[in-house]
PDB file of C-alpha atoms in Angstrom:
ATOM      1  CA  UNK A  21     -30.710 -21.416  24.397  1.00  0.00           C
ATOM      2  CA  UNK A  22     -28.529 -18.996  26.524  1.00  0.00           C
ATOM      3  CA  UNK A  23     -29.046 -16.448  24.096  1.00  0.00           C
ATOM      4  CA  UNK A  24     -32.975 -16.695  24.482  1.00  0.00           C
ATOM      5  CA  UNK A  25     -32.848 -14.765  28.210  1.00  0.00           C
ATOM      6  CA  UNK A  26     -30.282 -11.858  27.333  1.00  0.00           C
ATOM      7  CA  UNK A  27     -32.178 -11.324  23.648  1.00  0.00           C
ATOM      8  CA  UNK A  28     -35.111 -10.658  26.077  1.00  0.00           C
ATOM      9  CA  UNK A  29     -33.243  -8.737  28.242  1.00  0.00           C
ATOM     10  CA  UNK A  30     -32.384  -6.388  25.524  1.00  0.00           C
ATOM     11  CA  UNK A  31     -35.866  -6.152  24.520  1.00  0.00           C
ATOM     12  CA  UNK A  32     -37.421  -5.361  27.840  1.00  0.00           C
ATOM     13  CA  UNK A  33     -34.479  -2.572  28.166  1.00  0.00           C
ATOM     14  CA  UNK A  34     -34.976  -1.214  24.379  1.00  0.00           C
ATOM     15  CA  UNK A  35     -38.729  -1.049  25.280  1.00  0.00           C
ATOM     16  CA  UNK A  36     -38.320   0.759  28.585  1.00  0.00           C
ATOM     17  CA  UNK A  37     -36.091   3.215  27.279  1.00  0.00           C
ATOM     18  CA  UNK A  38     -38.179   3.520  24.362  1.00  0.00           C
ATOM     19  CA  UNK A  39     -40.952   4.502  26.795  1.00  0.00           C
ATOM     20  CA  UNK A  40     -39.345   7.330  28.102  1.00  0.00           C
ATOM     21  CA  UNK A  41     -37.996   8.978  25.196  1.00  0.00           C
ATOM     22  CA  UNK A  42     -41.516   9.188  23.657  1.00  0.00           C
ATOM     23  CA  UNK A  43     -43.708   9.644  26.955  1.00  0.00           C
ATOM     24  CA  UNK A  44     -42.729  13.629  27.172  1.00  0.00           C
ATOM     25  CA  UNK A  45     -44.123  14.225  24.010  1.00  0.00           C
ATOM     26  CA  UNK A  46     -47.297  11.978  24.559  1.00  0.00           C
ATOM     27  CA  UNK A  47     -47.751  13.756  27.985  1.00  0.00           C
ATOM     28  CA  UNK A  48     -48.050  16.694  26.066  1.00  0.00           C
ATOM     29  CA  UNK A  49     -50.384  15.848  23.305  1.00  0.00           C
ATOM     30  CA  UNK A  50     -52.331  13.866  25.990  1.00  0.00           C
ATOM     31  CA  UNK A  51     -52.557  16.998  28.107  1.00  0.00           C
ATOM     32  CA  UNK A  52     -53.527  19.256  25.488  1.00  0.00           C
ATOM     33  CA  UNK A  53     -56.798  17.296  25.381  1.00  0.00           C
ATOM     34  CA  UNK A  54     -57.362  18.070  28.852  1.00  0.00           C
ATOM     35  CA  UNK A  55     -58.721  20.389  31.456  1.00  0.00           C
ATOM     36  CA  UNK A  56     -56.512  23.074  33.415  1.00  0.00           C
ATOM     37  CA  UNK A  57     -57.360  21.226  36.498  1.00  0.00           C
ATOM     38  CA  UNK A  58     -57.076  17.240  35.228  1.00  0.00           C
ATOM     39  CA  UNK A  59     -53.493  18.241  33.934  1.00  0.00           C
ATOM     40  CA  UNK A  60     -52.642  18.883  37.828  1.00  0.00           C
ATOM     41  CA  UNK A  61     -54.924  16.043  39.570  1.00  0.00           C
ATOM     42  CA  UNK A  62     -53.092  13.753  41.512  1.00  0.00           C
ATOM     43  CA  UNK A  63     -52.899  10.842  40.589  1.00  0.00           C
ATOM     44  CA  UNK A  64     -52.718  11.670  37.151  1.00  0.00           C
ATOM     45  CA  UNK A  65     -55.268   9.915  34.563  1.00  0.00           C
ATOM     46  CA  UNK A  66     -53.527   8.967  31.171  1.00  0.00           C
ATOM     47  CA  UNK A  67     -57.003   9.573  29.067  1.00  0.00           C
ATOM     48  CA  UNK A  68     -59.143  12.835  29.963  1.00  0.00           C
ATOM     49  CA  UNK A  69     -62.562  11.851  30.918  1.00  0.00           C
ATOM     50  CA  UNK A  70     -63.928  14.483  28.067  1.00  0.00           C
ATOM     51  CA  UNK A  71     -60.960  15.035  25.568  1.00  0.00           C
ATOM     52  CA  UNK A  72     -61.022  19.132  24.446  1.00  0.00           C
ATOM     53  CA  UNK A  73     -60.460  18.717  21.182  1.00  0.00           C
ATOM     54  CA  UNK A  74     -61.513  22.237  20.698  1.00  0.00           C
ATOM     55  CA  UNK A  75     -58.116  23.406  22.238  1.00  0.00           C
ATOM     56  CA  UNK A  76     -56.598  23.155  19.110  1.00  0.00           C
ATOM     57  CA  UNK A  77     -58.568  24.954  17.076  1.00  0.00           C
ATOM     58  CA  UNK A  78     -59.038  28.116  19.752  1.00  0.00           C
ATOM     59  CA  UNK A  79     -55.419  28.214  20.015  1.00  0.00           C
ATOM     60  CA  UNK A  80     -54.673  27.581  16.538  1.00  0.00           C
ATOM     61  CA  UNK A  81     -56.670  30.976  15.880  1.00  0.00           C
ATOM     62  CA  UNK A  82     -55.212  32.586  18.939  1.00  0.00           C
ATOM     63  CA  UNK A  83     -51.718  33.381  17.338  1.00  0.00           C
ATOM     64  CA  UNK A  84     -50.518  33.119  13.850  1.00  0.00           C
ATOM     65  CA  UNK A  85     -48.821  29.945  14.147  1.00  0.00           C
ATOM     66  CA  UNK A  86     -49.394  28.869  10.408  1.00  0.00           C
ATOM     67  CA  UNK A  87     -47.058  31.865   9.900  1.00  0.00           C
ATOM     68  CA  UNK A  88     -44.330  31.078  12.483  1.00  0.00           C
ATOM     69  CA  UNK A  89     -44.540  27.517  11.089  1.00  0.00           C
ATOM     70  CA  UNK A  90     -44.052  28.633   7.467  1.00  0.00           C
ATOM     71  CA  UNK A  91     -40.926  31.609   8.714  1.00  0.00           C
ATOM     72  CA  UNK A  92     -39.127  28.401   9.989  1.00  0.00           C
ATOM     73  CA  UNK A  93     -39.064  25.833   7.657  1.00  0.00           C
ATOM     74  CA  UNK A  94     -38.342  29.025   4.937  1.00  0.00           C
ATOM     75  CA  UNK A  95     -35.418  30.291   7.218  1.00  0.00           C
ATOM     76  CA  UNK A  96     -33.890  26.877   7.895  1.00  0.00           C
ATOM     77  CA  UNK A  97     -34.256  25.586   4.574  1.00  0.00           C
ATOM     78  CA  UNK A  98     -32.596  28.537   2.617  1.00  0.00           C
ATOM     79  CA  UNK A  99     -29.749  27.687   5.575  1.00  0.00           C
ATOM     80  CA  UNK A 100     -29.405  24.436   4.693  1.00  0.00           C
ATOM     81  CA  UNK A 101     -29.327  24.804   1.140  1.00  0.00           C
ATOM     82  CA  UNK A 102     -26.367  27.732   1.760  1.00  0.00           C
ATOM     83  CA  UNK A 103     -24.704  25.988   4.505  1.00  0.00           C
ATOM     84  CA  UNK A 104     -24.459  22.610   2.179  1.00  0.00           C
ATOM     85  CA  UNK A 105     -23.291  24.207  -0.748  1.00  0.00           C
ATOM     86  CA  UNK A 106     -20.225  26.599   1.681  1.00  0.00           C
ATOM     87  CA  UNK A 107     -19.470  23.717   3.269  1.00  0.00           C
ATOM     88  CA  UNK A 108     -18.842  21.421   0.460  1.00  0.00           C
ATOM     89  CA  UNK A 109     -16.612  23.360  -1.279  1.00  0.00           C
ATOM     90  CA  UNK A 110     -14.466  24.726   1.797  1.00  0.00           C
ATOM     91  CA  UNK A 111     -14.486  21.046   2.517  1.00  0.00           C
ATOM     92  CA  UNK A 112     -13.443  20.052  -1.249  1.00  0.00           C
ATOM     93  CA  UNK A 113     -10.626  22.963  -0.863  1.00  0.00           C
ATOM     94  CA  UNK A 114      -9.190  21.411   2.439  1.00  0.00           C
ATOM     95  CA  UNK A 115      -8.873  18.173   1.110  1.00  0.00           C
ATOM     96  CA  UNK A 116      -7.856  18.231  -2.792  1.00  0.00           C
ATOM     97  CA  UNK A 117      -6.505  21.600  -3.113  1.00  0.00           C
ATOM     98  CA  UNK A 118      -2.925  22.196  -2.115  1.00  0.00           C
ATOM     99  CA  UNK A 119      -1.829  25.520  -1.233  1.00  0.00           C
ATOM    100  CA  UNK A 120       0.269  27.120   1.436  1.00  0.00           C
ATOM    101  CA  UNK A 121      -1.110  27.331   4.831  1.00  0.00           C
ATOM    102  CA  UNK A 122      -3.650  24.960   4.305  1.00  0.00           C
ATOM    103  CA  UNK A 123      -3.919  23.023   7.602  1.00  0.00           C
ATOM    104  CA  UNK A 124      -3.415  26.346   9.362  1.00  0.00           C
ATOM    105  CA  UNK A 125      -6.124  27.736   8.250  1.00  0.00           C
ATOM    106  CA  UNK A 126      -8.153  24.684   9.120  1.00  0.00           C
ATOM    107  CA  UNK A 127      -6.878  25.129  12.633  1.00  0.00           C
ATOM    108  CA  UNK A 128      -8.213  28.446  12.698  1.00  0.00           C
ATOM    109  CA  UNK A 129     -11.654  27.245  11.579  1.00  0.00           C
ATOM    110  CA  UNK A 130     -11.866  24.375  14.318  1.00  0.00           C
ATOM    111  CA  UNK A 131     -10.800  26.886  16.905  1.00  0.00           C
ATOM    112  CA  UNK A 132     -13.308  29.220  16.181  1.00  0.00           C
ATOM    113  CA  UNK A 133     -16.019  26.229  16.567  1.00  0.00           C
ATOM    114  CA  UNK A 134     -14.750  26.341  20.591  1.00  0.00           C
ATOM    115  CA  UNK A 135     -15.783  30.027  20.766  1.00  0.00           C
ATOM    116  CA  UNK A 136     -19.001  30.518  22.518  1.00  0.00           C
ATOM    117  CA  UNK A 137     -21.953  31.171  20.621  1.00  0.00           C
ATOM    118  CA  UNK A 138     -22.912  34.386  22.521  1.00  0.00           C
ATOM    119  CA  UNK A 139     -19.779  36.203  21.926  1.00  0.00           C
ATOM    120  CA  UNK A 140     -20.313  36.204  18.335  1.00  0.00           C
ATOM    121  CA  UNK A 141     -23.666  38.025  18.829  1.00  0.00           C
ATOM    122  CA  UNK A 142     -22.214  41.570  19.670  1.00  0.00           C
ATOM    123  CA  UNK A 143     -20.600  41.554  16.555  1.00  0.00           C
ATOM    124  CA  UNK A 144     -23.021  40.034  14.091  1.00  0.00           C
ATOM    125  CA  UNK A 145     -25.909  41.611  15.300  1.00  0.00           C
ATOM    126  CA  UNK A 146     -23.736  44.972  14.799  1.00  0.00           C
ATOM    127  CA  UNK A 147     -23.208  43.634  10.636  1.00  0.00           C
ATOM    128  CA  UNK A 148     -26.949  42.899  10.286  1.00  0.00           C
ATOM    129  CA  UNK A 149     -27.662  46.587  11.451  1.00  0.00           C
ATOM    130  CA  UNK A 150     -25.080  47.832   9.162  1.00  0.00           C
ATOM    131  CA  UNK A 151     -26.405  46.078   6.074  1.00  0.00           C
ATOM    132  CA  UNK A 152     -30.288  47.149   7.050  1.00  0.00           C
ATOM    133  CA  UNK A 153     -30.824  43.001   7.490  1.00  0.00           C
ATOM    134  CA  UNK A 154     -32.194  43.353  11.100  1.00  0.00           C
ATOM    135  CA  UNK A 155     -35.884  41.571  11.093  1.00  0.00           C
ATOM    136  CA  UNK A 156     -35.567  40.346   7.872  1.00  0.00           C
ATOM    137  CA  UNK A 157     -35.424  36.845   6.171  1.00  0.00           C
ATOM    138  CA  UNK A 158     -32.343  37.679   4.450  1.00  0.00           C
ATOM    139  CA  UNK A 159     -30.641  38.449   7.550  1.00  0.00           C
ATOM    140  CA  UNK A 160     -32.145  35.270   9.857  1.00  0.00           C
ATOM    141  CA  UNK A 161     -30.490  33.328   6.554  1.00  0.00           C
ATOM    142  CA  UNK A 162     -27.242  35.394   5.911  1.00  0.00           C
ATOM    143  CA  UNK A 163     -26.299  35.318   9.588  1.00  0.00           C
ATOM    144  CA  UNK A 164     -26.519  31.923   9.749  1.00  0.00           C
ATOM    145  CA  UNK A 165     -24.491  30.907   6.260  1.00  0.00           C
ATOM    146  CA  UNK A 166     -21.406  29.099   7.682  1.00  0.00           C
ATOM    147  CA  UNK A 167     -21.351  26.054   9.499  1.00  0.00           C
ATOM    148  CA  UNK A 168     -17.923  24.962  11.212  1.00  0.00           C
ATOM    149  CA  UNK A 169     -19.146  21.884  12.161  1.00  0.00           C
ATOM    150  CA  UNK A 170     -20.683  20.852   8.365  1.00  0.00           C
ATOM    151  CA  UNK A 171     -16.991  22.163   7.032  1.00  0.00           C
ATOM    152  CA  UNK A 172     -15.056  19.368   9.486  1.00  0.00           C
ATOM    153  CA  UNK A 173     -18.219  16.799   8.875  1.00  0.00           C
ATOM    154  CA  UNK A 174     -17.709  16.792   5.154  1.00  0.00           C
ATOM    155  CA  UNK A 175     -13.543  17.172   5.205  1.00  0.00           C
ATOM    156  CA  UNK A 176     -13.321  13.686   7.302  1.00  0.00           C
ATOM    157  CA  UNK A 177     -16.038  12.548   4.381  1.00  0.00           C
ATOM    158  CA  UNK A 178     -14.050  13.395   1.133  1.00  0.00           C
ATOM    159  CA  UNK A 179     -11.424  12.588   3.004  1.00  0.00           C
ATOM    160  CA  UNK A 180     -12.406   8.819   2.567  1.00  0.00           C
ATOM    161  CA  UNK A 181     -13.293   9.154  -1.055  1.00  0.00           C
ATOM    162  CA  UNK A 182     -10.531   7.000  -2.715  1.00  0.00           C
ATOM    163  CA  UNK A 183      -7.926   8.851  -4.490  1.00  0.00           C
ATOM    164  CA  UNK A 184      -7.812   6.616  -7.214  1.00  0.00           C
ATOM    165  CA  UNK A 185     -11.029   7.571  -8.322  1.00  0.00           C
ATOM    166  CA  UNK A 186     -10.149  11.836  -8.185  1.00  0.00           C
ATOM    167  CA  UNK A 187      -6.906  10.684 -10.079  1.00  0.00           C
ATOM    168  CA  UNK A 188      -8.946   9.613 -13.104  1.00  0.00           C
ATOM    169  CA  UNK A 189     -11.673  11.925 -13.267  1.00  0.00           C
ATOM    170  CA  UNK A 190      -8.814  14.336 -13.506  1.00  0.00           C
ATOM    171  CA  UNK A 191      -6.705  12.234 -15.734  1.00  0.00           C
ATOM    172  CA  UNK A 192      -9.695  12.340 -18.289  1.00  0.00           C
ATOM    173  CA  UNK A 193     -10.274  15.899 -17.834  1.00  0.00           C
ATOM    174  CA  UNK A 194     -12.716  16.804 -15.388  1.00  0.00           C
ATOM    175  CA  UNK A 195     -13.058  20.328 -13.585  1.00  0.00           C
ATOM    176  CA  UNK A 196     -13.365  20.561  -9.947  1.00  0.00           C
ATOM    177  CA  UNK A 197     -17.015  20.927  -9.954  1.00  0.00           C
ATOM    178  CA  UNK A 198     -17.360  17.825 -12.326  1.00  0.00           C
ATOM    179  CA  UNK A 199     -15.226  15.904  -9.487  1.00  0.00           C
ATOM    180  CA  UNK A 200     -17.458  16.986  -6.974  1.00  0.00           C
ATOM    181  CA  UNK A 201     -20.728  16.372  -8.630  1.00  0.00           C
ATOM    182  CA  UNK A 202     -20.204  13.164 -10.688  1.00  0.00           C
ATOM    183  CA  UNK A 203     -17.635  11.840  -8.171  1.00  0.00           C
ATOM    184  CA  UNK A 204     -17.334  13.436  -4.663  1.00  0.00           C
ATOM    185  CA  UNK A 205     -20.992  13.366  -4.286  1.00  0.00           C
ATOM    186  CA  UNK A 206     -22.368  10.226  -5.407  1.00  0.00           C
ATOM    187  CA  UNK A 207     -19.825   8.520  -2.683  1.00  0.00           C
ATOM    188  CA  UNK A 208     -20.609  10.931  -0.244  1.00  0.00           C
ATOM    189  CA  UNK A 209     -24.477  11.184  -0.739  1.00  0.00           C
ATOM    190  CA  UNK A 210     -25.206   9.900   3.433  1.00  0.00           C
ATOM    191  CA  UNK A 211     -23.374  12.864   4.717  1.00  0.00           C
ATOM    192  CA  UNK A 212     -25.031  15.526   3.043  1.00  0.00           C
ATOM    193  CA  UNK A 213     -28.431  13.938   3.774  1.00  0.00           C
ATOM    194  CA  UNK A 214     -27.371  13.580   7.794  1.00  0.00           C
ATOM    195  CA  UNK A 215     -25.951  16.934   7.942  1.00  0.00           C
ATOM    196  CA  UNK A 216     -28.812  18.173   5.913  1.00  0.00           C
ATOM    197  CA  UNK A 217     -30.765  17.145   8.414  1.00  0.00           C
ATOM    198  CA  UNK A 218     -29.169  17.822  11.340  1.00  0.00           C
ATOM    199  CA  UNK A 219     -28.972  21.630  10.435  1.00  0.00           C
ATOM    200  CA  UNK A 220     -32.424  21.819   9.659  1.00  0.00           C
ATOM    201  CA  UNK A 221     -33.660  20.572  12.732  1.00  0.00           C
ATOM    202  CA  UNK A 222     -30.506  22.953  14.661  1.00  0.00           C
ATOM    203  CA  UNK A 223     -31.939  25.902  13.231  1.00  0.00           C
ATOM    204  CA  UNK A 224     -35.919  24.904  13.555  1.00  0.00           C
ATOM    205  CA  UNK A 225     -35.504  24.778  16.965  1.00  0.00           C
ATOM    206  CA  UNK A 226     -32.779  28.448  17.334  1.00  0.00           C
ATOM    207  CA  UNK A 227     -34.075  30.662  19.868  1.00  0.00           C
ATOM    208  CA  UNK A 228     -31.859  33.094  21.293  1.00  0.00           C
ATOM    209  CA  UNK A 229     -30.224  34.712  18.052  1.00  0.00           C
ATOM    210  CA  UNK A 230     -33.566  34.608  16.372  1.00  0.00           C
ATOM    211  CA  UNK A 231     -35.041  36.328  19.180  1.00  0.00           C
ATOM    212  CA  UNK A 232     -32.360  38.789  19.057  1.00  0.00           C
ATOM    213  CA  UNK A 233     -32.736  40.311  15.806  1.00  0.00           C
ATOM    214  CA  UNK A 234     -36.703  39.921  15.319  1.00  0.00           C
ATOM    215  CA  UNK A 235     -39.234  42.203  16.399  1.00  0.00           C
ATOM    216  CA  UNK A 236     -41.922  42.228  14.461  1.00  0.00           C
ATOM    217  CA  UNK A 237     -44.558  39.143  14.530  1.00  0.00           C
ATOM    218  CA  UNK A 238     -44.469  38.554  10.597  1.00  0.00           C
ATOM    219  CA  UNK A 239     -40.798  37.658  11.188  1.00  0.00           C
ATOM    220  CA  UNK A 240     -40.846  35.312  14.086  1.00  0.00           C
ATOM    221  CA  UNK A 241     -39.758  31.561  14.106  1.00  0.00           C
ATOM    222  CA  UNK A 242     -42.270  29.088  15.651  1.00  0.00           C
ATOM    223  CA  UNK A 243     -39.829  29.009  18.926  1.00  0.00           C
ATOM    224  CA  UNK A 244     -39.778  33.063  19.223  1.00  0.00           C
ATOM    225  CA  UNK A 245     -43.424  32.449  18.750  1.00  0.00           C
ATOM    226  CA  UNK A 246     -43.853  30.261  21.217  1.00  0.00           C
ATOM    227  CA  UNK A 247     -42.230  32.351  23.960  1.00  0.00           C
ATOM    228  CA  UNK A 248     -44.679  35.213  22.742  1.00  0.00           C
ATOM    229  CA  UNK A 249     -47.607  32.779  22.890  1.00  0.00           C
ATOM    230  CA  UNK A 250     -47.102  31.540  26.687  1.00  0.00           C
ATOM    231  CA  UNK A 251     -46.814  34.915  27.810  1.00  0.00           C
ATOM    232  CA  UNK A 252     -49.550  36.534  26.094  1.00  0.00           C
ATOM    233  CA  UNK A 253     -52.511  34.085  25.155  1.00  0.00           C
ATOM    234  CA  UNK A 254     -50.811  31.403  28.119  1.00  0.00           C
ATOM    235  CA  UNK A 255     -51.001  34.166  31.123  1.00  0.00           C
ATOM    236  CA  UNK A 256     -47.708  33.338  32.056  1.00  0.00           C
ATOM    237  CA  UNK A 257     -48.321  29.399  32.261  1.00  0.00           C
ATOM    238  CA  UNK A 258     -51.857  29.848  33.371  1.00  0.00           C
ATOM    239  CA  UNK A 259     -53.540  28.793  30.418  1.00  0.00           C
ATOM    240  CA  UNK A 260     -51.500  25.076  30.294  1.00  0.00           C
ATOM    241  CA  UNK A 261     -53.549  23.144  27.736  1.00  0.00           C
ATOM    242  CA  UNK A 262     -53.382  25.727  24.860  1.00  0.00           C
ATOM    243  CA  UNK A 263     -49.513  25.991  25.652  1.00  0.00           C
ATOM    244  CA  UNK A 264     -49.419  22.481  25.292  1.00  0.00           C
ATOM    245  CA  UNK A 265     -51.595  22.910  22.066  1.00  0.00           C
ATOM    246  CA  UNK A 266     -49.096  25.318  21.077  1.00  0.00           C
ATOM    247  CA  UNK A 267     -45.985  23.163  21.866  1.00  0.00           C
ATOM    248  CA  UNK A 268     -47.419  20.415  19.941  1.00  0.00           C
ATOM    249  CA  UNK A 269     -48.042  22.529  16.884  1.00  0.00           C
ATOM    250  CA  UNK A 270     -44.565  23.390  17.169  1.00  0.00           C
ATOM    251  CA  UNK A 271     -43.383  20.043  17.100  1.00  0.00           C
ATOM    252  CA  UNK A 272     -45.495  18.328  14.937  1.00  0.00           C
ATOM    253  CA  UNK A 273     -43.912  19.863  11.163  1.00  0.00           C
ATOM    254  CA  UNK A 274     -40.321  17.762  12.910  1.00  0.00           C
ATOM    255  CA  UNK A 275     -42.271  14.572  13.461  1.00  0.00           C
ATOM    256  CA  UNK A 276     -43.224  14.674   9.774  1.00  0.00           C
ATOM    257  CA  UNK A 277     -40.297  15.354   8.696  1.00  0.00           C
ATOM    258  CA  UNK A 278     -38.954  12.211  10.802  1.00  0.00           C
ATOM    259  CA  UNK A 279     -41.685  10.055   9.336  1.00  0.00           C
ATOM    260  CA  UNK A 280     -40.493  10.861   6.133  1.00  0.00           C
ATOM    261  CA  UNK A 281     -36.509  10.483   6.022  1.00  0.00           C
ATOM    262  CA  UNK A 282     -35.919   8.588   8.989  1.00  0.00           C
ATOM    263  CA  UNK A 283     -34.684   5.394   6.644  1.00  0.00           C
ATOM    264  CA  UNK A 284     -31.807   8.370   5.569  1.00  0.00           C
ATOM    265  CA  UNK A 285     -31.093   9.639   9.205  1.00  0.00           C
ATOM    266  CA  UNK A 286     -30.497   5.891  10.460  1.00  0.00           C
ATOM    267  CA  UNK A 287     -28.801   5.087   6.794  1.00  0.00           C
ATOM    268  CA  UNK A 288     -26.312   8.075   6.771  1.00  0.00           C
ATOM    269  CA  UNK A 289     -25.316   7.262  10.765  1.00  0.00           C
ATOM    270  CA  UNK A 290     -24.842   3.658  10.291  1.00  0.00           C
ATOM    271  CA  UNK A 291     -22.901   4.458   6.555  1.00  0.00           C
ATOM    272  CA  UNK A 292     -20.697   6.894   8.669  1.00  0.00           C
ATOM    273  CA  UNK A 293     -21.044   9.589   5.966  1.00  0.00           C
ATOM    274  CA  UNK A 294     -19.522   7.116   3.167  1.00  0.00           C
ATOM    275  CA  UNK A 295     -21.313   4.856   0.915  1.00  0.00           C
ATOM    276  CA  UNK A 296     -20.628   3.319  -1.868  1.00  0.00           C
TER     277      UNK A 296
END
């Protein structure tokens, strides 16, 4: 019976906190529906008295968003796929490959994960121009092919992959990409899903180096678009319900994606990048 109050304790805390992790983005949607002037009556109202629907359709025609939308999910999907694929096999290198120098050169990857992002800018941005990739896909893709952090994520995976089970794939003959496909990657499957998804949703949501080397408007990324929608169509933060409208088109293509593989985000966590 002593369990009864602190099971209901839990409860009333998981609810509350639950509460405030979602009540930003209800805010939002709530306040797209309403007028410039019930967004900043005090007290606030949680319904409008006349919801705008109409705010997302004049906005929605307003700026291209279908195509910032679509340049985003293109961009960080042809990342993923690349960053998955470099990863993995630096990964399957580190930890069943032996050659000289090996955990040296691993050092040298983790420290260049402590550099700061911006200094690497200078430099890339000065590659890009070289190779004629500046406002391009290939270059928003290229520029973005490494991951340090997916290289470490799925070393300390294979790393857990029982050696027994290398030993006899090897033993009966198997190359290094039939390890890593019919072995490596069945027991492994959770970590490429989580990191899968944690990249995608990393680079959805890149500003700064996407802002950097894009300039035209067929070529901008929903956050770059964004920026360019609250300045122009928003008047500088006038306009607060269609840049609300706007924000929540930005978000929404995430949610979906939640909706849809958030069994696999809460699986590959809990699994700890191992299963099977």
């Amino acid at each position: 019976m002593k369990k009864v109050p602190i099971l209901l304790a839990r409860h009333v805390v998981l609810i509350f906190i639950s509460i405030m992790m979602v009540f930003p983005f209800l805010w939002m949607v709530v306040s797209a529906l309403k007028t410039k002037d019930e967004i900043w009556q005090f007290p606030p109202t949680l319904w409008p008295e006349k919801p705008m629907w109409n705010h997302f359709t004049e906005a929605w025609s307003m700026a291209p968003f279908d195509q910032y939308i679509f340049n985003s999910v293109f961009t960080a999907t042809g990342i993923v796929l690349i960053q998955i694929v470099n990863s993995a096999l630096i990964a399957y290198a580190f930890t069943q490959l032996r050659f000289k120098g090996r955990n040296l050169l691993f050092g040298i990857i983790l420290i260049s994960y402590m550099l700061p992002v911006a200094a690497t800018y200078v430099p890339s941005y000065v590659i890009l121009a070289d190779f004629h990739l500046l406002d391009t896909y290939k270059g928003l893709i290229l520029s973005n092919a490494c991951s340090v952090f997916g290289i470490f994520l799925f070393r300390q995976a294979f790393l857990q992959v029982p050696k027994e089970l290398i030993e006899a794939g090897r033993v009966d003959g198997a190359t290094h990409w039939t390890i890593i496909w019919r072995i490596i990657f069945p027991t492994t499957k959770a970590t490429f899903i989580t990191f899968a998804l944690i990249s995608f949703v990393q680079n959805y949501n890149s500003y700064l180096w996407p802002t950097l080397i894009t300039t035209s408007e067929s070529k901008m990324l929903i956050t770059t678009g964004l920026r360019q929608f609250f300045i122009q169509e928003g008047a500088y933060g006038i306009q607060w319900p269609l840049i609300m409208v706007a924000s929540t088109f930005a978000v929404l293509p995430l949610l979906i994606l939640f909706i849809f593989v958030q069994k696999w985000i809460i699986s590959g966590i809990s699994d700890q990048g191992l299963k099977g």
